[in-house]
Tab-separated table of C-alpha atoms in Angstrom:
chain	number	residue	atom	x	y	z
W	195	UNK	CA	17.605	77.375	-4.080
W	196	UNK	CA	13.772	77.506	-3.349
W	197	UNK	CA	11.983	74.283	-2.378
W	198	UNK	CA	8.172	73.687	-2.161
W	199	UNK	CA	7.417	71.008	0.705
W	200	UNK	CA	3.926	69.588	0.485
W	201	UNK	CA	2.709	67.700	3.610
W	202	UNK	CA	0.059	65.259	3.556
W	203	UNK	CA	-3.562	65.502	4.605
W	204	UNK	CA	-5.518	62.796	2.651
W	205	UNK	CA	-8.364	63.744	0.296
W	206	UNK	CA	-8.451	67.396	1.878
W	207	UNK	CA	-5.159	68.040	0.013
W	208	UNK	CA	-7.360	69.490	-2.705
W	209	UNK	CA	-6.741	72.632	-0.348
W	210	UNK	CA	-3.203	72.655	-1.620
W	211	UNK	CA	-4.237	73.107	-5.271
W	212	UNK	CA	-5.674	76.513	-4.212
W	213	UNK	CA	-2.400	77.328	-2.460
W	214	UNK	CA	-0.390	76.479	-5.521
W	215	UNK	CA	-2.677	78.608	-7.555
W	216	UNK	CA	-2.050	81.595	-5.259
W	217	UNK	CA	1.598	81.184	-5.195
W	218	UNK	CA	1.860	81.066	-9.074
W	219	UNK	CA	-0.220	84.094	-9.310
W	220	UNK	CA	2.314	85.791	-6.932
W	221	UNK	CA	4.981	84.890	-9.412
W	222	UNK	CA	6.781	82.402	-7.001
W	223	UNK	CA	8.669	79.621	-8.642
W	224	UNK	CA	10.425	76.543	-7.371
W	225	UNK	CA	13.701	74.720	-8.098
W	226	UNK	CA	12.349	71.679	-6.104
W	227	UNK	CA	9.188	70.104	-4.912
W	228	UNK	CA	8.750	67.341	-2.420
W	229	UNK	CA	5.518	65.507	-1.627
W	230	UNK	CA	4.590	63.318	1.301
W	231	UNK	CA	1.434	61.278	1.754
W	232	UNK	CA	-1.647	62.997	0.162
W	233	UNK	CA	1.047	65.828	-0.934
W	234	UNK	CA	2.259	63.272	-3.355
W	235	UNK	CA	-0.653	64.064	-5.659
W	236	UNK	CA	0.073	67.812	-5.688
W	237	UNK	CA	3.742	67.288	-6.401
W	238	UNK	CA	3.072	64.856	-9.031
W	239	UNK	CA	0.654	67.066	-10.698
W	240	UNK	CA	3.314	70.013	-10.508
W	241	UNK	CA	5.890	67.840	-12.034
W	242	UNK	CA	3.648	66.704	-14.764
W	243	UNK	CA	3.199	70.299	-15.778
W	244	UNK	CA	-0.337	70.941	-14.373
W	245	UNK	CA	-0.758	74.534	-13.572
W	246	UNK	CA	-2.445	75.791	-10.328
W	247	UNK	CA	-5.603	76.768	-12.423
W	248	UNK	CA	-5.903	73.346	-14.100
W	249	UNK	CA	-5.298	71.643	-10.551
W	250	UNK	CA	-8.341	73.387	-9.452
W	251	UNK	CA	-10.364	72.494	-12.334
W	252	UNK	CA	-9.280	68.798	-12.059
W	253	UNK	CA	-10.146	68.616	-8.424
W	254	UNK	CA	-13.627	70.140	-9.146
W	255	UNK	CA	-14.213	67.313	-11.597
W	256	UNK	CA	-13.012	64.541	-9.151
W	257	UNK	CA	-15.740	63.084	-6.666
W	258	UNK	CA	-14.608	61.785	-3.174
W	259	UNK	CA	-16.081	58.401	-4.406
W	260	UNK	CA	-13.421	58.220	-7.045
W	261	UNK	CA	-10.872	57.220	-4.223
W	262	UNK	CA	-12.909	54.111	-3.152
W	263	UNK	CA	-11.625	50.760	-4.036
W	264	UNK	CA	-12.897	47.663	-2.148
W	265	UNK	CA	-10.997	44.585	-1.500
W	266	UNK	CA	-12.242	41.060	-2.873
W	267	UNK	CA	-15.050	39.838	-1.106
W	268	UNK	CA	-13.366	37.006	0.509
W	269	UNK	CA	-10.986	39.356	2.187
W	270	UNK	CA	-13.889	40.845	4.173
W	271	UNK	CA	-15.117	37.435	5.125
W	272	UNK	CA	-11.903	36.628	7.051
W	273	UNK	CA	-13.159	38.942	9.882
W	274	UNK	CA	-12.075	42.045	11.297
W	275	UNK	CA	-8.935	40.774	12.911
W	276	UNK	CA	-7.605	39.357	9.745
W	277	UNK	CA	-8.617	42.268	7.460
W	278	UNK	CA	-5.597	43.735	5.763
W	279	UNK	CA	-7.105	47.048	5.322
W	280	UNK	CA	-10.513	48.846	4.477
W	281	UNK	CA	-9.758	48.945	0.904
W	282	UNK	CA	-6.867	48.946	-1.680
W	283	UNK	CA	-5.296	51.748	-3.879
W	284	UNK	CA	-6.418	50.471	-7.284
W	285	UNK	CA	-8.914	53.452	-7.612
W	286	UNK	CA	-5.965	56.012	-6.678
W	287	UNK	CA	-3.783	54.202	-9.490
W	288	UNK	CA	-6.572	53.799	-12.241
W	289	UNK	CA	-8.657	56.836	-11.551
W	290	UNK	CA	-7.507	59.572	-9.322
W	291	UNK	CA	-3.975	60.049	-10.445
W	292	UNK	CA	-4.885	60.065	-14.237
W	293	UNK	CA	-7.806	62.448	-13.684
W	294	UNK	CA	-5.522	64.699	-11.677
W	295	UNK	CA	-3.230	64.902	-14.717
W	296	UNK	CA	-0.441	62.853	-13.258
W	297	UNK	CA	1.868	61.685	-16.047
W	298	UNK	CA	4.992	59.729	-15.122
W	299	UNK	CA	6.766	60.358	-18.417
W	300	UNK	CA	6.293	64.004	-18.239
W	301	UNK	CA	7.296	64.057	-14.616
W	302	UNK	CA	10.678	62.491	-15.632
W	303	UNK	CA	11.146	65.280	-18.229
W	304	UNK	CA	10.322	68.030	-15.773
W	305	UNK	CA	13.020	70.712	-15.365
W	306	UNK	CA	12.003	71.097	-11.721
W	307	UNK	CA	13.533	68.534	-9.404
W	308	UNK	CA	11.041	66.420	-7.408
W	309	UNK	CA	11.028	63.755	-4.714
W	310	UNK	CA	8.300	61.700	-3.050
W	311	UNK	CA	8.653	60.386	0.574
W	312	UNK	CA	7.681	56.781	0.575
W	313	UNK	CA	8.377	54.163	3.433
W	314	UNK	CA	9.808	50.730	2.620
W	315	UNK	CA	8.361	48.702	5.510
W	316	UNK	CA	10.752	45.607	5.783
W	317	UNK	CA	13.683	48.111	6.598
W	318	UNK	CA	11.563	50.881	7.997
W	319	UNK	CA	13.323	53.488	5.690
W	320	UNK	CA	11.845	56.690	4.556
W	321	UNK	CA	13.044	57.021	0.897
W	322	UNK	CA	12.839	60.246	-1.055
W	323	UNK	CA	12.360	58.843	-4.642
W	324	UNK	CA	12.769	60.808	-7.753
W	325	UNK	CA	10.433	60.680	-10.804
W	326	UNK	CA	12.879	58.340	-12.465
W	327	UNK	CA	12.270	55.789	-9.570
W	328	UNK	CA	8.499	55.741	-9.296
W	329	UNK	CA	5.368	54.682	-11.291
W	330	UNK	CA	1.615	55.228	-10.420
W	331	UNK	CA	1.654	52.256	-8.234
W	332	UNK	CA	4.522	53.486	-5.863
W	333	UNK	CA	2.920	57.031	-5.925
W	334	UNK	CA	-0.245	55.516	-4.696
W	335	UNK	CA	1.661	53.357	-2.240
W	336	UNK	CA	2.990	56.583	-0.587
W	337	UNK	CA	-0.427	57.565	0.073
W	338	UNK	CA	-1.718	54.248	1.387
W	339	UNK	CA	-2.283	55.022	4.983
W	340	UNK	CA	-1.807	51.754	6.996
W	341	UNK	CA	-5.209	50.235	8.086
W	342	UNK	CA	-7.236	52.276	5.425
W	343	UNK	CA	-5.219	51.011	2.118
W	344	UNK	CA	-3.214	47.875	1.510
W	345	UNK	CA	0.675	48.479	0.950
W	346	UNK	CA	2.268	47.657	-2.370
W	347	UNK	CA	4.280	44.334	-2.274
W	348	UNK	CA	7.150	44.072	-4.794
W	349	UNK	CA	9.433	41.309	-4.349
W	350	UNK	CA	10.621	41.337	-0.840
W	351	UNK	CA	9.855	44.954	-0.286
W	352	UNK	CA	6.645	46.463	0.977
W	353	UNK	CA	5.908	50.140	0.367
W	354	UNK	CA	3.501	52.269	2.261
W	355	UNK	CA	2.528	55.884	3.332
W	356	UNK	CA	5.458	57.612	5.212
W	357	UNK	CA	3.156	59.611	7.378
W	358	UNK	CA	4.361	57.825	10.665
W	359	UNK	CA	7.908	58.529	9.859
W	360	UNK	CA	7.940	61.832	8.030
W	361	UNK	CA	4.957	63.833	6.762
W	362	UNK	CA	6.985	66.833	5.261
W	363	UNK	CA	10.220	66.454	3.295
W	364	UNK	CA	12.057	69.357	4.814
W	365	UNK	CA	15.113	67.245	5.405
W	366	UNK	CA	15.230	66.366	1.640
W	367	UNK	CA	15.032	70.057	0.782
W	368	UNK	CA	17.925	70.845	3.337
W	369	UNK	CA	20.042	68.176	1.825
W	370	UNK	CA	19.541	69.649	-1.659
W	371	UNK	CA	20.845	72.810	-0.321
W	372	UNK	CA	17.585	74.955	-0.175
W	373	UNK	CA	18.074	78.310	1.362
W	374	UNK	CA	14.225	79.186	1.057
W	375	UNK	CA	11.601	76.566	1.915
W	376	UNK	CA	7.957	77.032	1.560
W	377	UNK	CA	6.165	74.431	3.540
W	378	UNK	CA	2.446	73.937	2.709
W	379	UNK	CA	0.908	72.386	5.791
W	380	UNK	CA	-2.753	70.812	6.005
W	381	UNK	CA	-2.296	68.607	9.073
W	382	UNK	CA	-4.154	69.827	12.063
W	383	UNK	CA	-2.052	71.256	14.972
W	384	UNK	CA	-4.137	72.481	17.909
W	385	UNK	CA	-3.806	71.851	21.735
W	386	UNK	CA	-7.129	70.182	21.898
W	387	UNK	CA	-7.062	66.202	22.369
W	388	UNK	CA	-10.533	64.931	21.191
W	389	UNK	CA	-12.477	62.060	21.887
W	390	UNK	CA	-13.208	58.880	19.843
W	391	UNK	CA	-11.090	56.537	17.681
W	392	UNK	CA	-11.037	58.685	14.704
W	393	UNK	CA	-9.909	61.939	16.293
W	394	UNK	CA	-7.361	60.134	18.380
W	395	UNK	CA	-5.892	58.359	15.184
W	396	UNK	CA	-5.762	61.809	13.488
W	397	UNK	CA	-3.918	62.927	16.790
W	398	UNK	CA	-1.396	60.223	16.249
W	399	UNK	CA	-0.610	61.434	12.645
W	400	UNK	CA	-0.498	65.079	13.977
W	401	UNK	CA	2.316	64.082	16.761
W	402	UNK	CA	4.195	61.958	14.109
W	403	UNK	CA	4.241	64.804	11.400
W	404	UNK	CA	5.025	67.445	14.073
W	405	UNK	CA	7.791	65.310	15.619
W	406	UNK	CA	9.506	64.617	12.452
W	407	UNK	CA	9.248	68.288	11.312
W	408	UNK	CA	10.801	69.576	14.517
W	409	UNK	CA	13.641	66.734	14.205
W	410	UNK	CA	14.363	68.081	10.797
W	411	UNK	CA	14.764	71.679	12.082
W	412	UNK	CA	17.015	70.267	14.846
W	413	UNK	CA	19.043	68.330	12.125
W	414	UNK	CA	19.460	71.383	10.121
W	415	UNK	CA	20.569	73.329	13.337
W	416	UNK	CA	22.959	70.637	14.034
W	417	UNK	CA	24.579	70.756	10.649
W	418	UNK	CA	24.831	74.499	10.535
W	419	UNK	CA	22.334	74.696	7.593
W	420	UNK	CA	20.280	77.852	7.883
W	421	UNK	CA	17.326	78.616	5.577
W	422	UNK	CA	14.300	80.866	5.345
W	423	UNK	CA	11.069	79.209	6.320
W	424	UNK	CA	7.526	80.122	5.021
W	425	UNK	CA	4.521	78.249	5.969
W	426	UNK	CA	1.177	78.220	4.412
W	427	UNK	CA	-1.337	76.642	6.740
W	428	UNK	CA	-5.130	77.124	7.440
W	429	UNK	CA	-6.103	79.157	10.531
W	430	UNK	CA	-8.156	76.360	11.871
W	431	UNK	CA	-7.692	72.361	11.096
W	432	UNK	CA	-9.097	71.487	7.843
W	433	UNK	CA	-12.343	69.199	7.838
W	434	UNK	CA	-11.402	65.464	7.958
W	435	UNK	CA	-11.750	63.156	5.063
W	436	UNK	CA	-15.146	61.630	6.237
W	437	UNK	CA	-16.685	65.147	5.850
W	438	UNK	CA	-15.401	65.362	2.307
W	439	UNK	CA	-16.407	61.828	1.588
W	440	UNK	CA	-20.005	62.374	2.919
W	441	UNK	CA	-20.337	65.673	0.982
W	442	UNK	CA	-20.285	67.947	4.166
W	443	UNK	CA	-17.437	69.895	2.510
W	444	UNK	CA	-16.885	70.187	-1.262
W	445	UNK	CA	-13.673	70.086	-3.141
W	446	UNK	CA	-14.622	73.712	-4.380
W	447	UNK	CA	-14.718	74.939	-0.881
W	448	UNK	CA	-11.327	73.252	-0.042
W	449	UNK	CA	-9.770	74.975	-3.084
W	450	UNK	CA	-11.202	78.395	-2.159
W	451	UNK	CA	-9.915	77.913	1.540
W	452	UNK	CA	-6.397	77.125	0.074
W	453	UNK	CA	-6.569	80.092	-1.983
W	454	UNK	CA	-7.635	82.193	0.719
W	455	UNK	CA	-5.148	80.958	3.167
W	456	UNK	CA	-2.321	81.377	0.860
W	457	UNK	CA	-3.327	84.861	0.187
W	458	UNK	CA	-3.484	85.718	3.701
W	459	UNK	CA	0.140	84.505	4.230
W	460	UNK	CA	1.349	86.173	1.175
W	461	UNK	CA	-0.113	89.566	2.293
W	462	UNK	CA	1.465	89.734	5.671
W	463	UNK	CA	4.769	87.635	5.165
W	464	UNK	CA	8.006	88.736	6.335
W	465	UNK	CA	11.246	88.340	4.195
W	466	UNK	CA	12.678	86.550	7.260
W	467	UNK	CA	9.916	83.910	7.186
W	468	UNK	CA	8.686	82.347	10.491
W	469	UNK	CA	10.389	80.620	13.366
W	470	UNK	CA	11.622	77.127	12.830
W	471	UNK	CA	9.942	75.772	15.853
W	472	UNK	CA	6.605	74.229	17.179
W	473	UNK	CA	4.784	77.511	16.513
W	474	UNK	CA	5.273	77.446	12.805
W	475	UNK	CA	2.126	75.257	12.033
W	476	UNK	CA	0.225	76.357	15.071
W	477	UNK	CA	-3.576	76.545	14.570
W	478	UNK	CA	-6.461	77.458	16.792
W	479	UNK	CA	-9.607	75.350	17.268
W	480	UNK	CA	-12.799	76.832	15.564
W	481	UNK	CA	-15.497	78.323	17.741
W	482	UNK	CA	-18.776	76.510	17.868
W	483	UNK	CA	-20.075	77.525	14.292
W	484	UNK	CA	-22.242	76.471	11.553
W	485	UNK	CA	-21.058	76.112	8.109
W	486	UNK	CA	-23.607	76.908	4.990
W	487	UNK	CA	-23.020	76.573	1.304
W	488	UNK	CA	-24.969	79.157	-0.657
W	489	UNK	CA	-25.077	78.730	-4.592
W	490	UNK	CA	-26.407	81.562	-6.767
W	491	UNK	CA	-26.787	82.068	-10.370
W	492	UNK	CA	-27.759	85.145	-12.588
W	493	UNK	CA	-26.702	87.875	-14.815
W	494	UNK	CA	-24.283	90.519	-13.663
W	495	UNK	CA	-23.463	93.014	-16.343
W	496	UNK	CA	-23.166	91.289	-19.648
W	497	UNK	CA	-21.977	88.060	-17.924
W	498	UNK	CA	-23.873	84.915	-16.762
W	499	UNK	CA	-22.373	83.844	-13.451
W	500	UNK	CA	-22.416	81.230	-10.903
W	501	UNK	CA	-21.308	81.961	-7.426
W	502	UNK	CA	-20.692	79.551	-4.526
W	503	UNK	CA	-20.016	80.856	-0.975
W	504	UNK	CA	-19.098	78.674	2.018
W	505	UNK	CA	-19.620	80.359	5.128
W	506	UNK	CA	-18.870	79.505	8.704
W	507	UNK	CA	-20.879	81.612	11.122
W	508	UNK	CA	-19.813	81.572	14.820
W	509	UNK	CA	-22.573	81.217	17.259
W	510	UNK	CA	-21.040	82.959	20.244
W	511	UNK	CA	-19.257	85.921	18.709
W	512	UNK	CA	-20.072	88.556	16.302
W	513	UNK	CA	-20.861	87.104	12.824
W	514	UNK	CA	-18.133	89.443	11.343
W	515	UNK	CA	-15.494	87.158	12.803
W	516	UNK	CA	-16.927	84.316	10.758
W	517	UNK	CA	-14.899	82.865	7.803
W	518	UNK	CA	-15.876	83.102	4.293
W	519	UNK	CA	-14.608	81.399	1.074
W	520	UNK	CA	-16.138	81.755	-2.387
W	521	UNK	CA	-15.841	80.599	-6.161
W	522	UNK	CA	-16.997	82.721	-9.025
W	523	UNK	CA	-17.616	80.912	-12.326
W	524	UNK	CA	-17.989	82.945	-15.572
W	525	UNK	CA	-18.416	80.992	-18.977
W	526	UNK	CA	-15.285	81.619	-21.070
W	527	UNK	CA	-13.369	82.831	-18.165
W	528	UNK	CA	-13.250	79.815	-15.604
W	529	UNK	CA	-13.397	79.929	-12.044
W	530	UNK	CA	-11.820	82.476	-9.744
W	531	UNK	CA	-11.809	82.416	-5.988
W	532	UNK	CA	-12.229	85.106	-3.203
W	533	UNK	CA	-8.838	86.237	-2.228
W	534	UNK	CA	-10.248	87.370	1.272
W	535	UNK	CA	-13.787	87.537	2.584
W	536	UNK	CA	-16.021	88.780	5.349
W	537	UNK	CA	-19.550	87.974	6.397
W	538	UNK	CA	-21.990	90.160	8.101
W	539	UNK	CA	-25.477	89.263	9.329
W	540	UNK	CA	-27.303	92.414	10.620
W	541	UNK	CA	-29.965	95.018	9.819
W	542	UNK	CA	-32.136	92.355	7.941
W	543	UNK	CA	-29.361	91.326	5.456
W	544	UNK	CA	-26.764	88.682	5.190
W	545	UNK	CA	-23.786	90.012	3.242
W	546	UNK	CA	-20.795	88.338	1.787
W	547	UNK	CA	-17.825	90.603	0.606
W	548	UNK	CA	-14.360	89.988	-0.667
W	549	UNK	CA	-12.048	90.507	-3.580
W	550	UNK	CA	-11.425	88.384	-6.866
W	551	UNK	CA	-8.774	88.286	-9.440
W	552	UNK	CA	-10.206	89.173	-12.871
W	553	UNK	CA	-8.174	90.401	-15.944
W	554	UNK	CA	-5.063	90.385	-13.856
W	555	UNK	CA	-6.179	92.669	-11.101
W	556	UNK	CA	-8.103	92.423	-7.751
W	557	UNK	CA	-11.702	93.700	-7.821
W	558	UNK	CA	-14.187	93.921	-5.305
W	559	UNK	CA	-17.162	91.355	-4.957
W	560	UNK	CA	-20.084	91.990	-2.686
W	561	UNK	CA	-23.354	89.877	-2.448
W	562	UNK	CA	-26.198	91.028	-0.314
W	563	UNK	CA	-29.381	88.743	0.686
W	564	UNK	CA	-32.199	90.860	2.164
W	565	UNK	CA	-33.907	88.879	4.925
W	566	UNK	CA	-37.376	90.319	4.216
W	567	UNK	CA	-40.687	88.889	4.644
W	568	UNK	CA	-43.358	90.219	2.118
W	569	UNK	CA	-46.791	89.650	2.890
W	570	UNK	CA	-47.950	86.089	2.201
W	571	UNK	CA	-46.990	82.455	3.376
W	572	UNK	CA	-43.653	82.454	1.305
W	573	UNK	CA	-41.440	83.532	4.226
W	574	UNK	CA	-38.398	81.640	3.113
W	575	UNK	CA	-39.191	82.152	-0.543
W	576	UNK	CA	-38.340	85.764	-0.119
W	577	UNK	CA	-34.826	84.730	0.690
W	578	UNK	CA	-34.196	83.233	-2.764
W	579	UNK	CA	-32.760	86.357	-4.399
W	580	UNK	CA	-29.720	88.440	-3.868
W	581	UNK	CA	-28.003	91.447	-5.388
W	582	UNK	CA	-24.354	90.619	-6.660
W	583	UNK	CA	-21.909	93.524	-7.380
W	584	UNK	CA	-18.635	92.556	-9.062
W	585	UNK	CA	-16.345	95.631	-9.672
W	586	UNK	CA	-18.735	98.030	-11.174
W	587	UNK	CA	-21.250	95.701	-12.383
W	588	UNK	CA	-24.403	94.756	-10.486
W	589	UNK	CA	-27.216	92.227	-10.942
W	590	UNK	CA	-29.731	89.890	-9.184
W	591	UNK	CA	-28.752	86.311	-8.517
W	592	UNK	CA	-31.027	83.518	-7.367
W	593	UNK	CA	-30.675	80.146	-5.638
W	594	UNK	CA	-33.635	79.047	-8.015
W	595	UNK	CA	-36.442	76.589	-7.177
W	596	UNK	CA	-35.610	75.025	-3.858
W	597	UNK	CA	-32.516	76.943	-3.261
W	598	UNK	CA	-33.461	77.839	0.219
W	599	UNK	CA	-33.985	74.277	1.107
W	600	UNK	CA	-30.664	73.270	-0.232
W	601	UNK	CA	-28.914	76.093	1.649
W	602	UNK	CA	-30.789	74.857	4.849
W	603	UNK	CA	-29.835	71.202	4.013
W	604	UNK	CA	-26.047	72.288	3.725
W	605	UNK	CA	-25.978	73.248	7.454
W	606	UNK	CA	-22.956	71.617	8.990
W	607	UNK	CA	-21.941	72.186	12.782
W	608	UNK	CA	-18.245	72.963	13.230
W	609	UNK	CA	-16.483	72.859	16.519
W	610	UNK	CA	-19.411	71.004	18.078
W	611	UNK	CA	-18.879	67.396	19.492
W	612	UNK	CA	-21.566	64.918	20.009
W	613	UNK	CA	-25.189	64.567	18.797
W	614	UNK	CA	-26.543	67.196	21.286
W	615	UNK	CA	-23.917	69.904	20.661
W	616	UNK	CA	-24.538	69.592	17.009
W	617	UNK	CA	-28.288	69.739	17.242
W	618	UNK	CA	-28.078	72.751	19.543
W	619	UNK	CA	-25.670	74.433	16.901
W	620	UNK	CA	-28.157	73.993	14.215
W	621	UNK	CA	-31.219	75.372	16.733
W	622	UNK	CA	-28.948	78.381	17.538
W	623	UNK	CA	-28.163	79.216	13.922
W	624	UNK	CA	-31.883	79.077	12.777
W	625	UNK	CA	-32.740	81.187	15.586
W	626	UNK	CA	-29.867	83.736	14.699
W	627	UNK	CA	-31.475	83.900	11.124
W	628	UNK	CA	-34.781	84.360	12.471
W	629	UNK	CA	-33.889	87.234	14.876
W	630	UNK	CA	-32.434	89.514	12.123
W	631	UNK	CA	-35.358	88.905	9.559
W	632	UNK	CA	-37.435	91.999	8.824
């Protein structure tokens, strides 16, 4: 029996849709899926019959603001010490879950078994509820992080997010007899202890999540239950929810990151899986880098295309060590993602390269911006166009009017803390670009 266990991660679980798409393309199927916290959204979509491709399409059409639902005004007037939460789950129930294609009746008819980790606060129990036991309000309650969203009160019971008890339902998969478990993990896990209330709040979630996961491993060992563990996780922690909400990272970029990270694991996976210990979700801190988003349109061969690259350029290491994800949209064919990617910045050119899946096969993609400065005052205007090659077709794509300004406006420091470090990262990146222009 094969189980898919989807851990939480807030709004950034858009990343999981890219993972699911890659797993489906690999031909992997699952007998059981479990969702905890934000992972409830992905599990509910799967049980509703939403494919990985459709998941990505639905996430692209969902803005971060769709998650926002404020309390009645009088609640805020009570003052911060009496405030029940920052908001409520009404937007998740009324907007987010329907737009993501979650259909409770279809979930109940699904041939795949499913469970959702939801805490009942009065007893402090973490319950693994099946589709027959839930509705949209209960699913939303399972994502209502204390302090951020109000819990769901039904009679004498109070339902809320399970994150402080369990953030991945490995124990439920073991209880059901899974001999192969695929854990999709998007909670950060690095040795670094950050400063400030937001980072430390996230650290508490990380400690709870990892503590419960390790306890599940110990329980399985104590019961003599062995299983093969596969873990798909990002190399570096994903951007936190505020970055998504403020537009510093897009759902498209998160989807592309999930697709890339799943492909990276699939390409190198062992039949024996990974160790069932604290290293299985271990990540590294990103180097001080700058993230940029580059959007280009044009004709390549017979197709009108739109390509979006999200690039993290390290400032203290070779640019080739940077990360690249990308999405290629072709009318009539939908959107495909880079399965891998590399970026180089040298010899007067910025080059993105990777592979995409078209027509059931992997083809090469390469995009080159020449950092030339033709005579005249339009230095940055010369940076507007690029050459895009997809398989054997080539064409010129352009950022369009104001495209370079949009690219520069997208600059977001990564791995830099505090105003001074962030400002210095931007300065160093602009100097790096200038140093390779010709």
